PDB file of C-alpha atoms in Angstrom:
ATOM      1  CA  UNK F  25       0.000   0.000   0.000  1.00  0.00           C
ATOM      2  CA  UNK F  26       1.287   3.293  -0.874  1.00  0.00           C
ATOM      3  CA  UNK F  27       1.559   6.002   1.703  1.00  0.00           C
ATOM      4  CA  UNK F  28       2.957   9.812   2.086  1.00  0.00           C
ATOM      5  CA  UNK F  29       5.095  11.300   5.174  1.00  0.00           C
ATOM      6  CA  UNK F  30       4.931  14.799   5.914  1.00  0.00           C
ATOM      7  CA  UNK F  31       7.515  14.992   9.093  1.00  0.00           C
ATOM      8  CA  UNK F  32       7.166  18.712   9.615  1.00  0.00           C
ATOM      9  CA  UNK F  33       3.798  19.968  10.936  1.00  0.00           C
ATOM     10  CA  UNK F  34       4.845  22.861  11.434  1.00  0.00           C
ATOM     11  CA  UNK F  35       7.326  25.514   9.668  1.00  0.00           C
ATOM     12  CA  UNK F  36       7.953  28.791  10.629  1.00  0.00           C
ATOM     13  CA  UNK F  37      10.234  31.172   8.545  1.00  0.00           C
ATOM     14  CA  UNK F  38      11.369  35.160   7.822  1.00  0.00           C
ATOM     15  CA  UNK F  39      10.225  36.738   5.123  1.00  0.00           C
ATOM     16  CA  UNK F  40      12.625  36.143   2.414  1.00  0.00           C
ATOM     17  CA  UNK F  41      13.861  33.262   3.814  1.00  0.00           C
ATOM     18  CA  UNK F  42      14.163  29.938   1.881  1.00  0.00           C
ATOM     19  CA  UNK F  43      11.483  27.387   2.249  1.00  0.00           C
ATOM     20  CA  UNK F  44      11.426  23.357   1.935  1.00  0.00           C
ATOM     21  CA  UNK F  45       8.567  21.065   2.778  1.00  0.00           C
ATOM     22  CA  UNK F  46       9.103  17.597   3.415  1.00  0.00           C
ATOM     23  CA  UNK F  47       7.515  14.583   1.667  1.00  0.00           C
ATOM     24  CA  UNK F  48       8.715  10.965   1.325  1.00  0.00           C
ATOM     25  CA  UNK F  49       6.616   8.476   0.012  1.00  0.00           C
ATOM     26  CA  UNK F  50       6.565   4.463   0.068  1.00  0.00           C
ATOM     27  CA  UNK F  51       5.145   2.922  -3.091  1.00  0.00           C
ATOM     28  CA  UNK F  52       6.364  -0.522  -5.550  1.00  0.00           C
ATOM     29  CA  UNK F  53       5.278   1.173  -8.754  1.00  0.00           C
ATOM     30  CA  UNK F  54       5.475   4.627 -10.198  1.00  0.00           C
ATOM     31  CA  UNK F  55       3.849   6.990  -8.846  1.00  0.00           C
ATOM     32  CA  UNK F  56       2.290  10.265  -9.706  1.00  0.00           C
ATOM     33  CA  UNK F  57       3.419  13.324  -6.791  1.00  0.00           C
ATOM     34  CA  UNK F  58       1.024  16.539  -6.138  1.00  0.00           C
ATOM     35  CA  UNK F  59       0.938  19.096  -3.833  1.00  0.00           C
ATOM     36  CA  UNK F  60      -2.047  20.713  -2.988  1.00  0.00           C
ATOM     37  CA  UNK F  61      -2.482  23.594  -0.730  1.00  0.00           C
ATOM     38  CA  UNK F  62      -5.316  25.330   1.495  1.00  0.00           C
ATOM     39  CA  UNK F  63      -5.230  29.029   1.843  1.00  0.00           C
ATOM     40  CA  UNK F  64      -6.997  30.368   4.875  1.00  0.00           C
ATOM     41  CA  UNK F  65     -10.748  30.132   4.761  1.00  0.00           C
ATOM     42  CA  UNK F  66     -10.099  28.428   1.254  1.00  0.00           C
ATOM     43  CA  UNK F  67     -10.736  25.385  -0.839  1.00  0.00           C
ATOM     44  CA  UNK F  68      -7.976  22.947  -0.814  1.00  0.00           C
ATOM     45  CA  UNK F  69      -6.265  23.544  -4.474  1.00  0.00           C
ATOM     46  CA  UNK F  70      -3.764  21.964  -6.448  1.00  0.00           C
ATOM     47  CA  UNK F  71      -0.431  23.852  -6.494  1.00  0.00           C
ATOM     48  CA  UNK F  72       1.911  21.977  -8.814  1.00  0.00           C
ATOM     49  CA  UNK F  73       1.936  18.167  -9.726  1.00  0.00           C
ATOM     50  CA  UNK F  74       5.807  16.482 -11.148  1.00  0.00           C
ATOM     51  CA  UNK F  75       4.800  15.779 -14.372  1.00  0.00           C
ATOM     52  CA  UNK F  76       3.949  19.060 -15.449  1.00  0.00           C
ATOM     53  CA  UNK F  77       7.958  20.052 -14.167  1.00  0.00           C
ATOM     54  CA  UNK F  78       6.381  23.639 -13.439  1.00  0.00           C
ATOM     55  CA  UNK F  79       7.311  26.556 -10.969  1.00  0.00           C
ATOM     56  CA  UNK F  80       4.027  27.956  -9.821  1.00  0.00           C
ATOM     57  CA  UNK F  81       3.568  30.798  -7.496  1.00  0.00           C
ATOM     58  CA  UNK F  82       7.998  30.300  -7.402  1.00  0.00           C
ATOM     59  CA  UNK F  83       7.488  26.647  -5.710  1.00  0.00           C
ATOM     60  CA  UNK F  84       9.286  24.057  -7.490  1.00  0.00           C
ATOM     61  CA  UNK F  85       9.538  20.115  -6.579  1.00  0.00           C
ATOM     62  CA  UNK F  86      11.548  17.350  -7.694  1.00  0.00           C
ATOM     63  CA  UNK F  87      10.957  13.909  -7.903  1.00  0.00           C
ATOM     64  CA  UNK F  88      13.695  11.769  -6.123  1.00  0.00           C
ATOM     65  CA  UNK F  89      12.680   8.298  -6.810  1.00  0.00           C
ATOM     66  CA  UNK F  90      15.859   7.380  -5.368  1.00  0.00           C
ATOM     67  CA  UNK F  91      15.390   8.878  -1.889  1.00  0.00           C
ATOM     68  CA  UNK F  92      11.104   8.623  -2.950  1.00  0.00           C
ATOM     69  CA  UNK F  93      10.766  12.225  -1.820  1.00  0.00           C
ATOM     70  CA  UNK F  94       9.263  15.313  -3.512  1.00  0.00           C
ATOM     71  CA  UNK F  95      10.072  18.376  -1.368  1.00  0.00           C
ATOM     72  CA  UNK F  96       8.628  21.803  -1.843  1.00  0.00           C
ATOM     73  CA  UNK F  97      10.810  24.127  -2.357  1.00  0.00           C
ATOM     74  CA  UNK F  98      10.852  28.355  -2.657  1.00  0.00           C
ATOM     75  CA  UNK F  99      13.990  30.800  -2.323  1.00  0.00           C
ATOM     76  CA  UNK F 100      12.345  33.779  -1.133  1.00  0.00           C
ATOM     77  CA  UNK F 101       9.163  33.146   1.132  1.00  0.00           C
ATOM     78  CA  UNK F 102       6.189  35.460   0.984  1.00  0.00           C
ATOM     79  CA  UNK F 103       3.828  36.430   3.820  1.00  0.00           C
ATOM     80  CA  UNK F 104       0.952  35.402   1.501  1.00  0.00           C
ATOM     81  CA  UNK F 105       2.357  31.743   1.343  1.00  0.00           C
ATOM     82  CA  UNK F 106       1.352  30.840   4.666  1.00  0.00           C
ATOM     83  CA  UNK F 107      -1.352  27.795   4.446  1.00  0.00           C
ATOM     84  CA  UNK F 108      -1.093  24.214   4.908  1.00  0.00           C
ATOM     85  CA  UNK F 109       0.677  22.294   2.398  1.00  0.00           C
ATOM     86  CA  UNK F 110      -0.471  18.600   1.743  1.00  0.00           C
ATOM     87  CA  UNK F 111       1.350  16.033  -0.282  1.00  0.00           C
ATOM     88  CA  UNK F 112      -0.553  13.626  -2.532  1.00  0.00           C
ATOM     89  CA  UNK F 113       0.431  10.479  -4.516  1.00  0.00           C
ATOM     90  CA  UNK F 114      -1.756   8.844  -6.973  1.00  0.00           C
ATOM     91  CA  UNK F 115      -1.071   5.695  -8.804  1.00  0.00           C
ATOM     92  CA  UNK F 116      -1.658   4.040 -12.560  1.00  0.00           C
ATOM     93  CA  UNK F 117      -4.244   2.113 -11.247  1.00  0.00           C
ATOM     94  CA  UNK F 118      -6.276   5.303 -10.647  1.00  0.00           C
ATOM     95  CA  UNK F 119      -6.774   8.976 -10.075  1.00  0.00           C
ATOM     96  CA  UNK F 120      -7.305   7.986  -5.915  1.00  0.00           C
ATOM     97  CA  UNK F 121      -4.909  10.333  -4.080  1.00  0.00           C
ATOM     98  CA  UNK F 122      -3.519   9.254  -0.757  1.00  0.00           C
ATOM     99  CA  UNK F 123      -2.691  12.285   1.295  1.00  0.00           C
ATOM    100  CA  UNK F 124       0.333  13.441   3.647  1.00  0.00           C
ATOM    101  CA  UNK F 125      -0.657  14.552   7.172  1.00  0.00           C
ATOM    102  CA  UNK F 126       0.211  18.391   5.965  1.00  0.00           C
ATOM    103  CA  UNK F 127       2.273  21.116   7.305  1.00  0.00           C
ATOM    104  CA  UNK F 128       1.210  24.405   8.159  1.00  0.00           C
ATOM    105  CA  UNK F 129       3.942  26.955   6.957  1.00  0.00           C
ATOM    106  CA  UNK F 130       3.596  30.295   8.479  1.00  0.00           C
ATOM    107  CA  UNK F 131       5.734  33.034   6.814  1.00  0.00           C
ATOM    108  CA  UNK F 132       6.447  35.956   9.368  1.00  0.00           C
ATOM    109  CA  UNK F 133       7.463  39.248   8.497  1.00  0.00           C
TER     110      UNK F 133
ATOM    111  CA  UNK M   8     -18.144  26.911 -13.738  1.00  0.00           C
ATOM    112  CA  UNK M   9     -18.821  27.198 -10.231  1.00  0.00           C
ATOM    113  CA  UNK M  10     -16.817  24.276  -9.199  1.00  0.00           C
ATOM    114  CA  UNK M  11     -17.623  21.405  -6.396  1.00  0.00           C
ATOM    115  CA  UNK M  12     -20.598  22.636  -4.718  1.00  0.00           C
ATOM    116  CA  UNK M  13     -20.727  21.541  -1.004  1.00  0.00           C
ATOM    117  CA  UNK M  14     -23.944  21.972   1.721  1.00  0.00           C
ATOM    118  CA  UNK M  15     -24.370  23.034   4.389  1.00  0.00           C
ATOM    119  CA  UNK M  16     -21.194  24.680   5.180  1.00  0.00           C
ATOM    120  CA  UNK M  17     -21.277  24.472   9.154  1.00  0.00           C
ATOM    121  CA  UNK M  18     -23.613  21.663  10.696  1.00  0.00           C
ATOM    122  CA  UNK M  19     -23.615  21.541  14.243  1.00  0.00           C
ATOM    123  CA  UNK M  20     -25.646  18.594  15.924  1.00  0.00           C
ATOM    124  CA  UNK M  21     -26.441  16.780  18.885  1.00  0.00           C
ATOM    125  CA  UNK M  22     -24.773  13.428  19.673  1.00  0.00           C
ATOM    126  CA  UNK M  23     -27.137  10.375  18.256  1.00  0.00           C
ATOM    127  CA  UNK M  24     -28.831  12.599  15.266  1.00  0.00           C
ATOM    128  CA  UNK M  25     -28.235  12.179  11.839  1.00  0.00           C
ATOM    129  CA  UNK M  26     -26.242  13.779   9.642  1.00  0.00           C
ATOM    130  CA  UNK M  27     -26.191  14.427   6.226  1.00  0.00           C
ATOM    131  CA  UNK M  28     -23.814  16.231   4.176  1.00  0.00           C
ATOM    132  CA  UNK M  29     -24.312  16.895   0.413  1.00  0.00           C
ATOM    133  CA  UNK M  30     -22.002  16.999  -2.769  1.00  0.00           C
ATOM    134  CA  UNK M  31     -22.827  18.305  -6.129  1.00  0.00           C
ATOM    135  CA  UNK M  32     -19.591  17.816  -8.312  1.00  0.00           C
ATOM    136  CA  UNK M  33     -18.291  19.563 -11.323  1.00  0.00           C
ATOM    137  CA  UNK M  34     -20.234  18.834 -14.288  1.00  0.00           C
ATOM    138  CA  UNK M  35     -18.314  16.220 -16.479  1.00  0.00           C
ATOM    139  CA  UNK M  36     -16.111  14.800 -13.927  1.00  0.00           C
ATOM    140  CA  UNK M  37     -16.951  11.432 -13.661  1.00  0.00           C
ATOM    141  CA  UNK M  38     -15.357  10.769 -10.259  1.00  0.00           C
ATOM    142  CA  UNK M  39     -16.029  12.085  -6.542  1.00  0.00           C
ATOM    143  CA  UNK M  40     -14.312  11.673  -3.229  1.00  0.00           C
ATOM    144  CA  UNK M  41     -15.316  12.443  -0.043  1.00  0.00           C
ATOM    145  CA  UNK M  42     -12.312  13.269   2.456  1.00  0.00           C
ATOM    146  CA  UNK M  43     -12.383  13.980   6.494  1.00  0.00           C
ATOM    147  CA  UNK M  44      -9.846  16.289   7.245  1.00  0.00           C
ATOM    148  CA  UNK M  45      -8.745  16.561  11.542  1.00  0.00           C
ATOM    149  CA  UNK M  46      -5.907  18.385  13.457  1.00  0.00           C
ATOM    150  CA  UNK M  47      -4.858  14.545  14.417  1.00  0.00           C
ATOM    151  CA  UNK M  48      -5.353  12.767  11.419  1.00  0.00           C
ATOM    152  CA  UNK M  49      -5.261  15.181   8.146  1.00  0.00           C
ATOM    153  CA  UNK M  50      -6.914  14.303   5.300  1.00  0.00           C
ATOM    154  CA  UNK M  51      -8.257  11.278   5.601  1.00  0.00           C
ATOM    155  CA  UNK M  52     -10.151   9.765   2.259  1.00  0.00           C
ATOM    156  CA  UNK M  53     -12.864   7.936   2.992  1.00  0.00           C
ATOM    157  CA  UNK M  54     -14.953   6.794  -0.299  1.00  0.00           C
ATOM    158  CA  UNK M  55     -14.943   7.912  -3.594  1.00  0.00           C
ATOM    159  CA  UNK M  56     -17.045   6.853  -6.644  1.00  0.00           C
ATOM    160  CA  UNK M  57     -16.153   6.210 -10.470  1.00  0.00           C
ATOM    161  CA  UNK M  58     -19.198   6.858 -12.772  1.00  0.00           C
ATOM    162  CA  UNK M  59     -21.966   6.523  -9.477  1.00  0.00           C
ATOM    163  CA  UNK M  60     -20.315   3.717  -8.799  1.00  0.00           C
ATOM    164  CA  UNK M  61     -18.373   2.949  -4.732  1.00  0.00           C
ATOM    165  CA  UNK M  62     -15.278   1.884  -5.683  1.00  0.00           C
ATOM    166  CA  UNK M  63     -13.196   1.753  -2.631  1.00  0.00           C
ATOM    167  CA  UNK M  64     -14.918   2.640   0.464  1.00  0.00           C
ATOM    168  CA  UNK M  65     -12.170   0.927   2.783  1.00  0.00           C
ATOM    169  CA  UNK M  66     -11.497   4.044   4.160  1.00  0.00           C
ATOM    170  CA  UNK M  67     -15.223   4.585   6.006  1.00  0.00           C
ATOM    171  CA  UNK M  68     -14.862   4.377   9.408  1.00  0.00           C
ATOM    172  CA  UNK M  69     -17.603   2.516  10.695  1.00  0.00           C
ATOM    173  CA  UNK M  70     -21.071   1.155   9.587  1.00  0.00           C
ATOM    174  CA  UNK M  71     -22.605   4.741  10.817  1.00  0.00           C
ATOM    175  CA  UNK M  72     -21.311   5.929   8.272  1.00  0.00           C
ATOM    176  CA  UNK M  73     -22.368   5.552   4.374  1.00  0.00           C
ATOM    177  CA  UNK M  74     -22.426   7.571   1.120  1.00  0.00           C
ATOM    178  CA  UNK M  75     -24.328   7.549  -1.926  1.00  0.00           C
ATOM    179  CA  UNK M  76     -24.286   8.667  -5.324  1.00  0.00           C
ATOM    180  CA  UNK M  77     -27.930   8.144  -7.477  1.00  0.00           C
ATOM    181  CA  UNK M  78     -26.677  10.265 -10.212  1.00  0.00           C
ATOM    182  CA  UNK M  79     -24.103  11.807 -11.835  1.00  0.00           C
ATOM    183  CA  UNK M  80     -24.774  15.521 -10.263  1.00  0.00           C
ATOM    184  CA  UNK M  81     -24.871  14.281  -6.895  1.00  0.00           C
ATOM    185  CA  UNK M  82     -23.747  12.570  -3.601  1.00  0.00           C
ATOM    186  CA  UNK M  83     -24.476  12.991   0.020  1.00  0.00           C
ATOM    187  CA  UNK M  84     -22.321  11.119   3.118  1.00  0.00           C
ATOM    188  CA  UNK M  85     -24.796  10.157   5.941  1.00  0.00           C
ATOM    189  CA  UNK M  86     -23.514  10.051   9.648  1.00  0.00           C
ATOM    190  CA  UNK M  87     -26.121   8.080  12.205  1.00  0.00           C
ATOM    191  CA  UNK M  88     -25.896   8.153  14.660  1.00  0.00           C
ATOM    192  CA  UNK M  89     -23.384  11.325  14.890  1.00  0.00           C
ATOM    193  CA  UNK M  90     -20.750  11.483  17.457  1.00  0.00           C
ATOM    194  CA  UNK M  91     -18.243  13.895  19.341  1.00  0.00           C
ATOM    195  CA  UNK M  92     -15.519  12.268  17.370  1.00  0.00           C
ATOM    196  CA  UNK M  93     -16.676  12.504  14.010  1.00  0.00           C
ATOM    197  CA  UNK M  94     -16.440  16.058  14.597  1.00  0.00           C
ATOM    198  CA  UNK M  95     -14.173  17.603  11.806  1.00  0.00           C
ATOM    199  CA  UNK M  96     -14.128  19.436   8.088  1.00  0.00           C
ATOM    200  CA  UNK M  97     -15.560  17.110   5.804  1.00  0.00           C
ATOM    201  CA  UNK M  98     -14.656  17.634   1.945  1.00  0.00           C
ATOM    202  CA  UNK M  99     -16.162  16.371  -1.716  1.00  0.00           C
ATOM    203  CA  UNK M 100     -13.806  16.369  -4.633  1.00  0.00           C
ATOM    204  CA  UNK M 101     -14.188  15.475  -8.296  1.00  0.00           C
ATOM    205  CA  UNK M 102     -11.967  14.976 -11.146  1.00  0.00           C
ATOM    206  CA  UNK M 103     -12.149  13.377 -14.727  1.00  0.00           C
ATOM    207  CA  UNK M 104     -11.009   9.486 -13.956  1.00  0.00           C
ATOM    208  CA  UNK M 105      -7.320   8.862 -14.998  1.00  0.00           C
ATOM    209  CA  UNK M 106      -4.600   9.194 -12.818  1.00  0.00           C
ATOM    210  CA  UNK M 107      -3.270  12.437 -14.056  1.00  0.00           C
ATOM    211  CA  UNK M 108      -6.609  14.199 -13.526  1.00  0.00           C
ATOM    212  CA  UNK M 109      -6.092  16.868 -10.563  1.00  0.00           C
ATOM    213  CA  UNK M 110      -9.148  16.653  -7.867  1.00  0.00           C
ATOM    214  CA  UNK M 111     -11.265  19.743  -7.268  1.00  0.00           C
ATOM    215  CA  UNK M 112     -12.021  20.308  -4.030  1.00  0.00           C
ATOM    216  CA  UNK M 113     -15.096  22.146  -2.400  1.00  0.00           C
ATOM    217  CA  UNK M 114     -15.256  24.352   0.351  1.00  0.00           C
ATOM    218  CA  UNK M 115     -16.511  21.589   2.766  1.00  0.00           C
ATOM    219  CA  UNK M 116     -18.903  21.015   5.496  1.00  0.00           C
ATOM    220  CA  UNK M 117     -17.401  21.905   9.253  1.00  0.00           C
ATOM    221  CA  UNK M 118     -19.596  19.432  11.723  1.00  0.00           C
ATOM    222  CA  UNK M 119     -19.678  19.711  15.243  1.00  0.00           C
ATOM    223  CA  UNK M 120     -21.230  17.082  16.861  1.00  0.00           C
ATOM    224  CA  UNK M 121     -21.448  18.017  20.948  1.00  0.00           C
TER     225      UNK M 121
END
């Protein structure tokens, strides 16, 4: 059975800090990585998915299938990227996501 | 398109009453999941549908709870009898089947049950 780890429930950072979110998965096969992320009062909402190899709102992740992790990763943090941050796999078999436990990032000024 | 359509937004019930929370997904997605999101646990999926149909509803946590979907425009997740601990956000997603098809999320249904 596949499943996602999100060690970090909570990250706090400056302002213009850098910023990387954990996630490790376990899975046999090949699997497809999201993130999705829930503004405050907000809809959960995909952010970026690895197979589209796209920056969006300046997050970028990499697929390590060696070290099965996909951290989130920014070089400058913004106040207005404070949410919580989940990490999703899907597999081949179907478009069922299993979901990391989340972590809150909180951007201070 | 006004996206996955959730009702009501906050429930808040006595313990032993029923629940029911509905889901109206996007038009054209032919596939709906219903998460439970907690402080403890996260997101949590419990059930989700391809084409009406349960496909994997492993994740429901006990016989009080159970979720239909009679047509393609709709879905509802029935608690009974409610209690304290089932107290969390509920969400309904949808997406086209396929595994590359991103899920759509509504706003969800906060339930209290005291």
């Amino acid at each position: 059975a596949q499943r996602v780890t999100q060690p970090e429930k909570l990250l706090s950072v400056f302002k213009g800090a850098p910023v990387e979110l954990k996630c490790n998965y376990s899975y046999s096969g090949s699997p497809e990585l999201f993130w999705y992320v829930q503004y405050s009062r907000q809809r959960l909402q995909l952010l970026l998915r690895h197979i589209s190899r796209e920056s969006i709102k300046g997050f970028t992740a990499d697929l390590n299938k060696g070290e099965t992790s996909f951290h989130l990763k920014k070089p400058f943090a913004q106040e207005e990227d404070s949410a919580m941050y989940y990490c999703a796999l899907s597999t081949h078999a179907g478009n069922m996501l299993t979901f990391g436990g989340g972590t809150r990032l909180m951007v201070k000024p | 398109d006004a996206g996955v359509i959730q009702s009501p937004r906050h429930e808040v019930t006595e313990m032993g009453q029923e629940v029911t929370l509905r889901c109206k997904p996007i038009s054209g997605h032919n596939s709906l999941f219903w998460y439970r999101q907690t402080m403890m646990r996260g997101l949590e999926l419990l059930i989700y549908f391809n084409n009406n149909v349960p496909i994997d509803d492993s994740g429901m946590p006990e016989d009080r709870f159970s979720a239909k979907m009679p047509n393609a425009s709709f879905s509802t997740l029935k608690i009974q009898p409610s209690e304290p601990r089932d107290s969390a956000v509920y969400f309904c997603a949808s997406s086209r089947q396929g595994g590359n098809s991103p899920l759509h999320f509504g706003n969800g249904t906060r339930l209290t049950v005291t």
